[in-house]
Tab-separated table of C-alpha atoms in Angstrom:
chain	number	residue	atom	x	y	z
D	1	UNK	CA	-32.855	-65.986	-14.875
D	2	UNK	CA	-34.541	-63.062	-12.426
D	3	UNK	CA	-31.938	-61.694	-10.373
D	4	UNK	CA	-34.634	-60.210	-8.056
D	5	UNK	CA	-37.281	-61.343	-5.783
D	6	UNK	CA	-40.206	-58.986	-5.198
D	7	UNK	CA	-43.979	-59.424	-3.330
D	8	UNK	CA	-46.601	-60.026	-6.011
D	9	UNK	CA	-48.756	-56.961	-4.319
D	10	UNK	CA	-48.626	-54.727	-0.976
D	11	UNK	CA	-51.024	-52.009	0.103
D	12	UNK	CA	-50.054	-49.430	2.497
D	13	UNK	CA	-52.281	-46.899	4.585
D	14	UNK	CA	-52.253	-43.262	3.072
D	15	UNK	CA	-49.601	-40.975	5.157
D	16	UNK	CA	-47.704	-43.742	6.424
D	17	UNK	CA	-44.287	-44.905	5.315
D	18	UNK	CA	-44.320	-48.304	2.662
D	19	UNK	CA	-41.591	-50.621	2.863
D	20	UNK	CA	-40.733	-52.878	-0.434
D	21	UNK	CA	-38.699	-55.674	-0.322
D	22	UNK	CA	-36.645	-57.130	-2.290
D	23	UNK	CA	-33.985	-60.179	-2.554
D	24	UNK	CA	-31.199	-60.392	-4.850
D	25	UNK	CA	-29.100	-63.289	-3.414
D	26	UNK	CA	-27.358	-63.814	-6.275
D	27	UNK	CA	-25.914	-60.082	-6.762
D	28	UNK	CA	-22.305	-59.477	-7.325
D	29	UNK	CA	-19.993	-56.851	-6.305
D	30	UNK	CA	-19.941	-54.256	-9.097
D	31	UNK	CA	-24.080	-55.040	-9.812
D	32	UNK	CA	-26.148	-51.842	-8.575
D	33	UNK	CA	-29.463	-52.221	-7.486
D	34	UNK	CA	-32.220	-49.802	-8.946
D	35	UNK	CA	-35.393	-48.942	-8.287
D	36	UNK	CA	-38.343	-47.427	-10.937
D	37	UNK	CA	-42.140	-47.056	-10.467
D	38	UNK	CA	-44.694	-47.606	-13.378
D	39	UNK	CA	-48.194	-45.870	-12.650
D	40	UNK	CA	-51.093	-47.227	-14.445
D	41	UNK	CA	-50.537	-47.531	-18.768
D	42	UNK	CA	-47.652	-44.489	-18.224
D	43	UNK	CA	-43.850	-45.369	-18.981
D	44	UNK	CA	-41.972	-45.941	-15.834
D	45	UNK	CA	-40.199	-43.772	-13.269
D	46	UNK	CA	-36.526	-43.932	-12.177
D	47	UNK	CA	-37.076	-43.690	-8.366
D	48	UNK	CA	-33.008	-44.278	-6.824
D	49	UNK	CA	-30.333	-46.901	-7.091
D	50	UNK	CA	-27.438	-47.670	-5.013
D	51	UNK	CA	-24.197	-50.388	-4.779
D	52	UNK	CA	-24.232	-51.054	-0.697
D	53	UNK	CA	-24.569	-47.574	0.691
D	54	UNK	CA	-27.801	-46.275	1.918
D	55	UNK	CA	-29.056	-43.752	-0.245
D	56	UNK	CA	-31.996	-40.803	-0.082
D	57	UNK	CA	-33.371	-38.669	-2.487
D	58	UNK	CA	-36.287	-36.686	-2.404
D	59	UNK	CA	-38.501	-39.420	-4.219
D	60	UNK	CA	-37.590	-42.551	-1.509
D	61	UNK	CA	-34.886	-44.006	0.759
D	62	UNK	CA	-33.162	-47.243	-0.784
D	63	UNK	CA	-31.501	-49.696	2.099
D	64	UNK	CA	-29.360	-52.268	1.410
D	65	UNK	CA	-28.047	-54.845	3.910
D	66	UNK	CA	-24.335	-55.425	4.307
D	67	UNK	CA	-23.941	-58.813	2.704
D	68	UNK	CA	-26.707	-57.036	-0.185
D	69	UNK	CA	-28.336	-59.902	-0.803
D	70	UNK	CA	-31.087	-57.694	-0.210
D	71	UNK	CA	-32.686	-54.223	0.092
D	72	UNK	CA	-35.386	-52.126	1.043
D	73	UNK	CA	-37.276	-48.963	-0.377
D	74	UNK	CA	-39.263	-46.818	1.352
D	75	UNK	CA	-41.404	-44.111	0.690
D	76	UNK	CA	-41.648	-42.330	3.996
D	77	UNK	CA	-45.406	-40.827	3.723
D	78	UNK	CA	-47.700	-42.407	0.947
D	79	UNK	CA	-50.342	-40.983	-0.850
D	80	UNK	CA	-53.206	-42.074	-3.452
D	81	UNK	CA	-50.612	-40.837	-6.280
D	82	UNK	CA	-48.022	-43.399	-5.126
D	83	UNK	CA	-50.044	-46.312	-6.023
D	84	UNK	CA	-48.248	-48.241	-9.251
D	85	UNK	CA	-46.254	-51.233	-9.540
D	86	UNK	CA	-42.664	-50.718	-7.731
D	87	UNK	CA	-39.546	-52.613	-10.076
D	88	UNK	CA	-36.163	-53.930	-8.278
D	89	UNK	CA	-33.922	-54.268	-10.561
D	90	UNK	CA	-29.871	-55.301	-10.531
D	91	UNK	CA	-27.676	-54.229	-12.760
D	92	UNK	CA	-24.360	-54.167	-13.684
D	93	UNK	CA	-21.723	-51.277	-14.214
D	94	UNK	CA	-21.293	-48.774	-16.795
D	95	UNK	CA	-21.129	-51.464	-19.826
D	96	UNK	CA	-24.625	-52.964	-19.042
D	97	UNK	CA	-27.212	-51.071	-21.098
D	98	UNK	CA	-29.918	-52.924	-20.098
D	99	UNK	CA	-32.594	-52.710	-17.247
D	100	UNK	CA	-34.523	-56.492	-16.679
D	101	UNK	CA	-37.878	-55.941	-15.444
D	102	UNK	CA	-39.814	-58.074	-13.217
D	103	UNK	CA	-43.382	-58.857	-12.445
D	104	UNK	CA	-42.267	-55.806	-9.603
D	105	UNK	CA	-44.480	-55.029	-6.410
D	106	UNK	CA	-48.037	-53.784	-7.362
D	107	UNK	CA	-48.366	-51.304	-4.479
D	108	UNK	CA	-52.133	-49.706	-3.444
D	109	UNK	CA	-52.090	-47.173	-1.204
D	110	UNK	CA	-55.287	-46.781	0.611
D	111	UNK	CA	-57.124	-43.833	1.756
J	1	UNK	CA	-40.451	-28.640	-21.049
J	2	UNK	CA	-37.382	-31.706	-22.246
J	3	UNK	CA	-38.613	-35.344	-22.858
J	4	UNK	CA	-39.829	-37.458	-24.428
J	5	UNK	CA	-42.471	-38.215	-26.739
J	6	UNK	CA	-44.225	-40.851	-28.507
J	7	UNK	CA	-46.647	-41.004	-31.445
J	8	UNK	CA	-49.162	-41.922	-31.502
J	9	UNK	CA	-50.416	-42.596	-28.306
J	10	UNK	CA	-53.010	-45.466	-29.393
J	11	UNK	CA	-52.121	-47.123	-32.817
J	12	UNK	CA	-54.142	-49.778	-35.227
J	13	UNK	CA	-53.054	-52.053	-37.711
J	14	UNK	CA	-54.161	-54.940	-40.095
J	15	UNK	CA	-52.002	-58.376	-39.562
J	16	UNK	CA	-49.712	-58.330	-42.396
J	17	UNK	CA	-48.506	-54.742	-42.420
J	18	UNK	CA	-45.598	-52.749	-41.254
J	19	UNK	CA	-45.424	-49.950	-38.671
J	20	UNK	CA	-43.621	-47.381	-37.358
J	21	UNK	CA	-43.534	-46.354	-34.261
J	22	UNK	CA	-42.123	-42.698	-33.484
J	23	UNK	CA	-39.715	-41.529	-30.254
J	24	UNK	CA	-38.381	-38.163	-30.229
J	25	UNK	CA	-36.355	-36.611	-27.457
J	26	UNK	CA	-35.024	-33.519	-26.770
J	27	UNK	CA	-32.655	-34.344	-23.396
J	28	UNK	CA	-29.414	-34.404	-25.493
J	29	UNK	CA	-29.222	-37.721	-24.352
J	30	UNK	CA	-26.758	-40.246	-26.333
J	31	UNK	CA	-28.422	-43.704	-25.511
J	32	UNK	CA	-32.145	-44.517	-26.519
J	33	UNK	CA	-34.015	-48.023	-25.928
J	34	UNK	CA	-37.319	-49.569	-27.450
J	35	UNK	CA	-39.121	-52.021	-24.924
J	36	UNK	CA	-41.988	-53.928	-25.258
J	37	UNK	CA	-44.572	-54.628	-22.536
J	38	UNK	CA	-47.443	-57.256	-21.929
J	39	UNK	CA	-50.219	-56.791	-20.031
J	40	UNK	CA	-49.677	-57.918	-16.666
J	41	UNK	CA	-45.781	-58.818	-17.350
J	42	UNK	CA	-42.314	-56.452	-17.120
J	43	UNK	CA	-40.843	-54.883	-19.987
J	44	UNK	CA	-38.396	-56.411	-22.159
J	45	UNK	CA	-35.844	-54.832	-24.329
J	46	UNK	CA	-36.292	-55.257	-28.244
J	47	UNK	CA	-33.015	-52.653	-29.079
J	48	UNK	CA	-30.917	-49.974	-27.749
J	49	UNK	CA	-28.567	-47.158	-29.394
J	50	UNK	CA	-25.804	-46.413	-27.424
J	51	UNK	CA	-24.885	-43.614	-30.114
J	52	UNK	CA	-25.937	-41.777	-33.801
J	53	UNK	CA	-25.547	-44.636	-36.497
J	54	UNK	CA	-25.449	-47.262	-34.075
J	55	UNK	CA	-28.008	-49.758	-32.335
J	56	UNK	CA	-27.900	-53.615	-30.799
J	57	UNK	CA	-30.526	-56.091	-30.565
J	58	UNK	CA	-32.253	-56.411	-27.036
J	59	UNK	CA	-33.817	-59.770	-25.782
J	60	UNK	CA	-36.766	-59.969	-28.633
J	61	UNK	CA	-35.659	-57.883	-31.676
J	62	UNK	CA	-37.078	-60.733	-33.653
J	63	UNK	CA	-39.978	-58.898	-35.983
J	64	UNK	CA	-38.405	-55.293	-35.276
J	65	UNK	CA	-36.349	-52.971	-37.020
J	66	UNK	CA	-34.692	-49.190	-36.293
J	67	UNK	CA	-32.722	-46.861	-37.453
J	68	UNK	CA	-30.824	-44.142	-35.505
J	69	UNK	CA	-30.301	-41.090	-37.852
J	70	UNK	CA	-30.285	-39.117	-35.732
J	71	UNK	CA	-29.496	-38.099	-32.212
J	72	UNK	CA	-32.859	-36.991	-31.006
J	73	UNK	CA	-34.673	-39.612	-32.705
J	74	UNK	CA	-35.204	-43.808	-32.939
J	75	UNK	CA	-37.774	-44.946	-34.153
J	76	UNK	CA	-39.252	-48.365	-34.082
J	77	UNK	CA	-40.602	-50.552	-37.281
J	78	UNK	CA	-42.759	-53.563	-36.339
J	79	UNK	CA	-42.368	-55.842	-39.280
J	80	UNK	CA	-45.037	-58.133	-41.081
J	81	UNK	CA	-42.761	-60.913	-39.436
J	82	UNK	CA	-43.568	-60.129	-35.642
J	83	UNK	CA	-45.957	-63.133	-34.820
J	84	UNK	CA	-47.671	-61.256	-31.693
J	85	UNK	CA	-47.100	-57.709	-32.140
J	86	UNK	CA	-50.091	-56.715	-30.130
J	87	UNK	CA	-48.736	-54.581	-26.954
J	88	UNK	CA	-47.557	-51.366	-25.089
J	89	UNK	CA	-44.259	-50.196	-26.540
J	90	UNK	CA	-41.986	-47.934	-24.433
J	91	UNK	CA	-39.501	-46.130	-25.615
J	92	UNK	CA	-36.414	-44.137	-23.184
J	93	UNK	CA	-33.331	-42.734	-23.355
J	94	UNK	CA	-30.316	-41.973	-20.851
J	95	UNK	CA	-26.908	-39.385	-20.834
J	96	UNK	CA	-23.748	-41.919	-21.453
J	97	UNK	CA	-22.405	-42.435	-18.116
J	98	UNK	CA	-25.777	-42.945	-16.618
J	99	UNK	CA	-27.483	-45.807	-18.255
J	100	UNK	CA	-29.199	-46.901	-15.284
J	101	UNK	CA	-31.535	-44.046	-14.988
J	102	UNK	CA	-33.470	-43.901	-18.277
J	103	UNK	CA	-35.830	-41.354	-19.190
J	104	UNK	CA	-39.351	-42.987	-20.605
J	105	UNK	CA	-41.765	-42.042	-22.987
J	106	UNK	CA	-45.443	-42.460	-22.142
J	107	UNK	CA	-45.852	-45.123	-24.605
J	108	UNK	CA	-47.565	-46.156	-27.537
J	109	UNK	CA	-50.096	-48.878	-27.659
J	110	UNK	CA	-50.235	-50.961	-30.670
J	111	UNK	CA	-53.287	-52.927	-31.379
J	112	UNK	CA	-53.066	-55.639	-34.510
J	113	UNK	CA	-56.535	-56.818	-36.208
């Protein structure tokens, strides 16, 4: 069963911030939420992850709401090299070696 | 420069015959992972090694063996019994503590005539 939710595809202007969705109704308290990226036939990219607090690194900004039934990333100026397909992904704690992949969010940033 | 890296980076085979598929890191990291991708679809996870001398079958080990001699290495054997073994195999690794943010390879993609 997925756990997340994610837009098939999303494009976003060059310079300006992108904004991914992404519902996890179903999540429960001790599941994280994580994000990757996967450019274009390369292995993919741990981007952030969270529990319920906001968090910011230098890659992207991960929101989640209060109830976190869902969250938001956000990469705060795209460019061409951000373009690849964006993966939500909830897991549990420290026992749970695996990472389910979705379809994710295939994003195209635009010039 | 650590990381991690897979040979070869394009791979052919005749139906019928075993391969191997190399990952090597240098990270020091304890847990590695083989995953097996689609085009078009996610990954999904064939096995993992949490530690040396010790592995568990992912979602689709059917077809697939490994070993785990040692710590830096883990590689992958795609069996004669694999029906579609035709795809782009990924390979990763994280520190213990910190399985959620694994390291990947840059893949290896295996082509079956």
């Amino acid at each position: 069963d997925a756990k997340t939710t994610q837009p098939t595809s999303m494009d976003c202007a060059e310079g300006r911030a992108a904004n991914l969705p992404c519902n996890h109704s179903t999540i429960s308290g001790n599941e994280y939420v994580y994000w990757y990226r996967q450019i274009h036939s390369q292995g993919p990219q741990y981007i952030i992850h969270g529990l319920k607090n906001n968090e910011t690194n230098e890659m992207a900004s991960l929101i989640i709401t209060e109830d976190r039934k869902s969250s938001t990333l956000i990469l705060p100026h795209a460019t061409l090299r951000d373009t690849a397909v964006y993966y939500c992904i909830v897991r549990e704690g420290p026992n749970d070696y695996k990472l389910s992949f979705g379809a994710g969010t295939t994003v195209t940033v635009r010039a | 420069d650590g990381g991690i890296t897979q040979s070869p980076k394009y791979l052919f085979r005749k139906e019928g015959q075993n391969v191997t598929l190399s990952c090597e890191q240098n990270l020091n990291h304890d847990a590695m992972y083989w995953y097996r991708q689609d085009p078009g679809q996610g990954l999904r996870l064939i096995y993992y090694s949490q530690i040396v001398n010790d592995f568990q079958k992912g979602d689709i080990a059917e077809g697939y063996s490994v070993s785990r001699e040692k710590k830096e290495s883990f590689p992958l054997t795609v069996t004669s019994a694999q029906k579609n073994p035709t795809a782009f195999y990924l390979c990763a690794s994280s520190p213990s503590g910190t399985v959620g943010e694994q390291f990947f390879g840059p893949g290896t993609r295996l082509t079956v005539l």
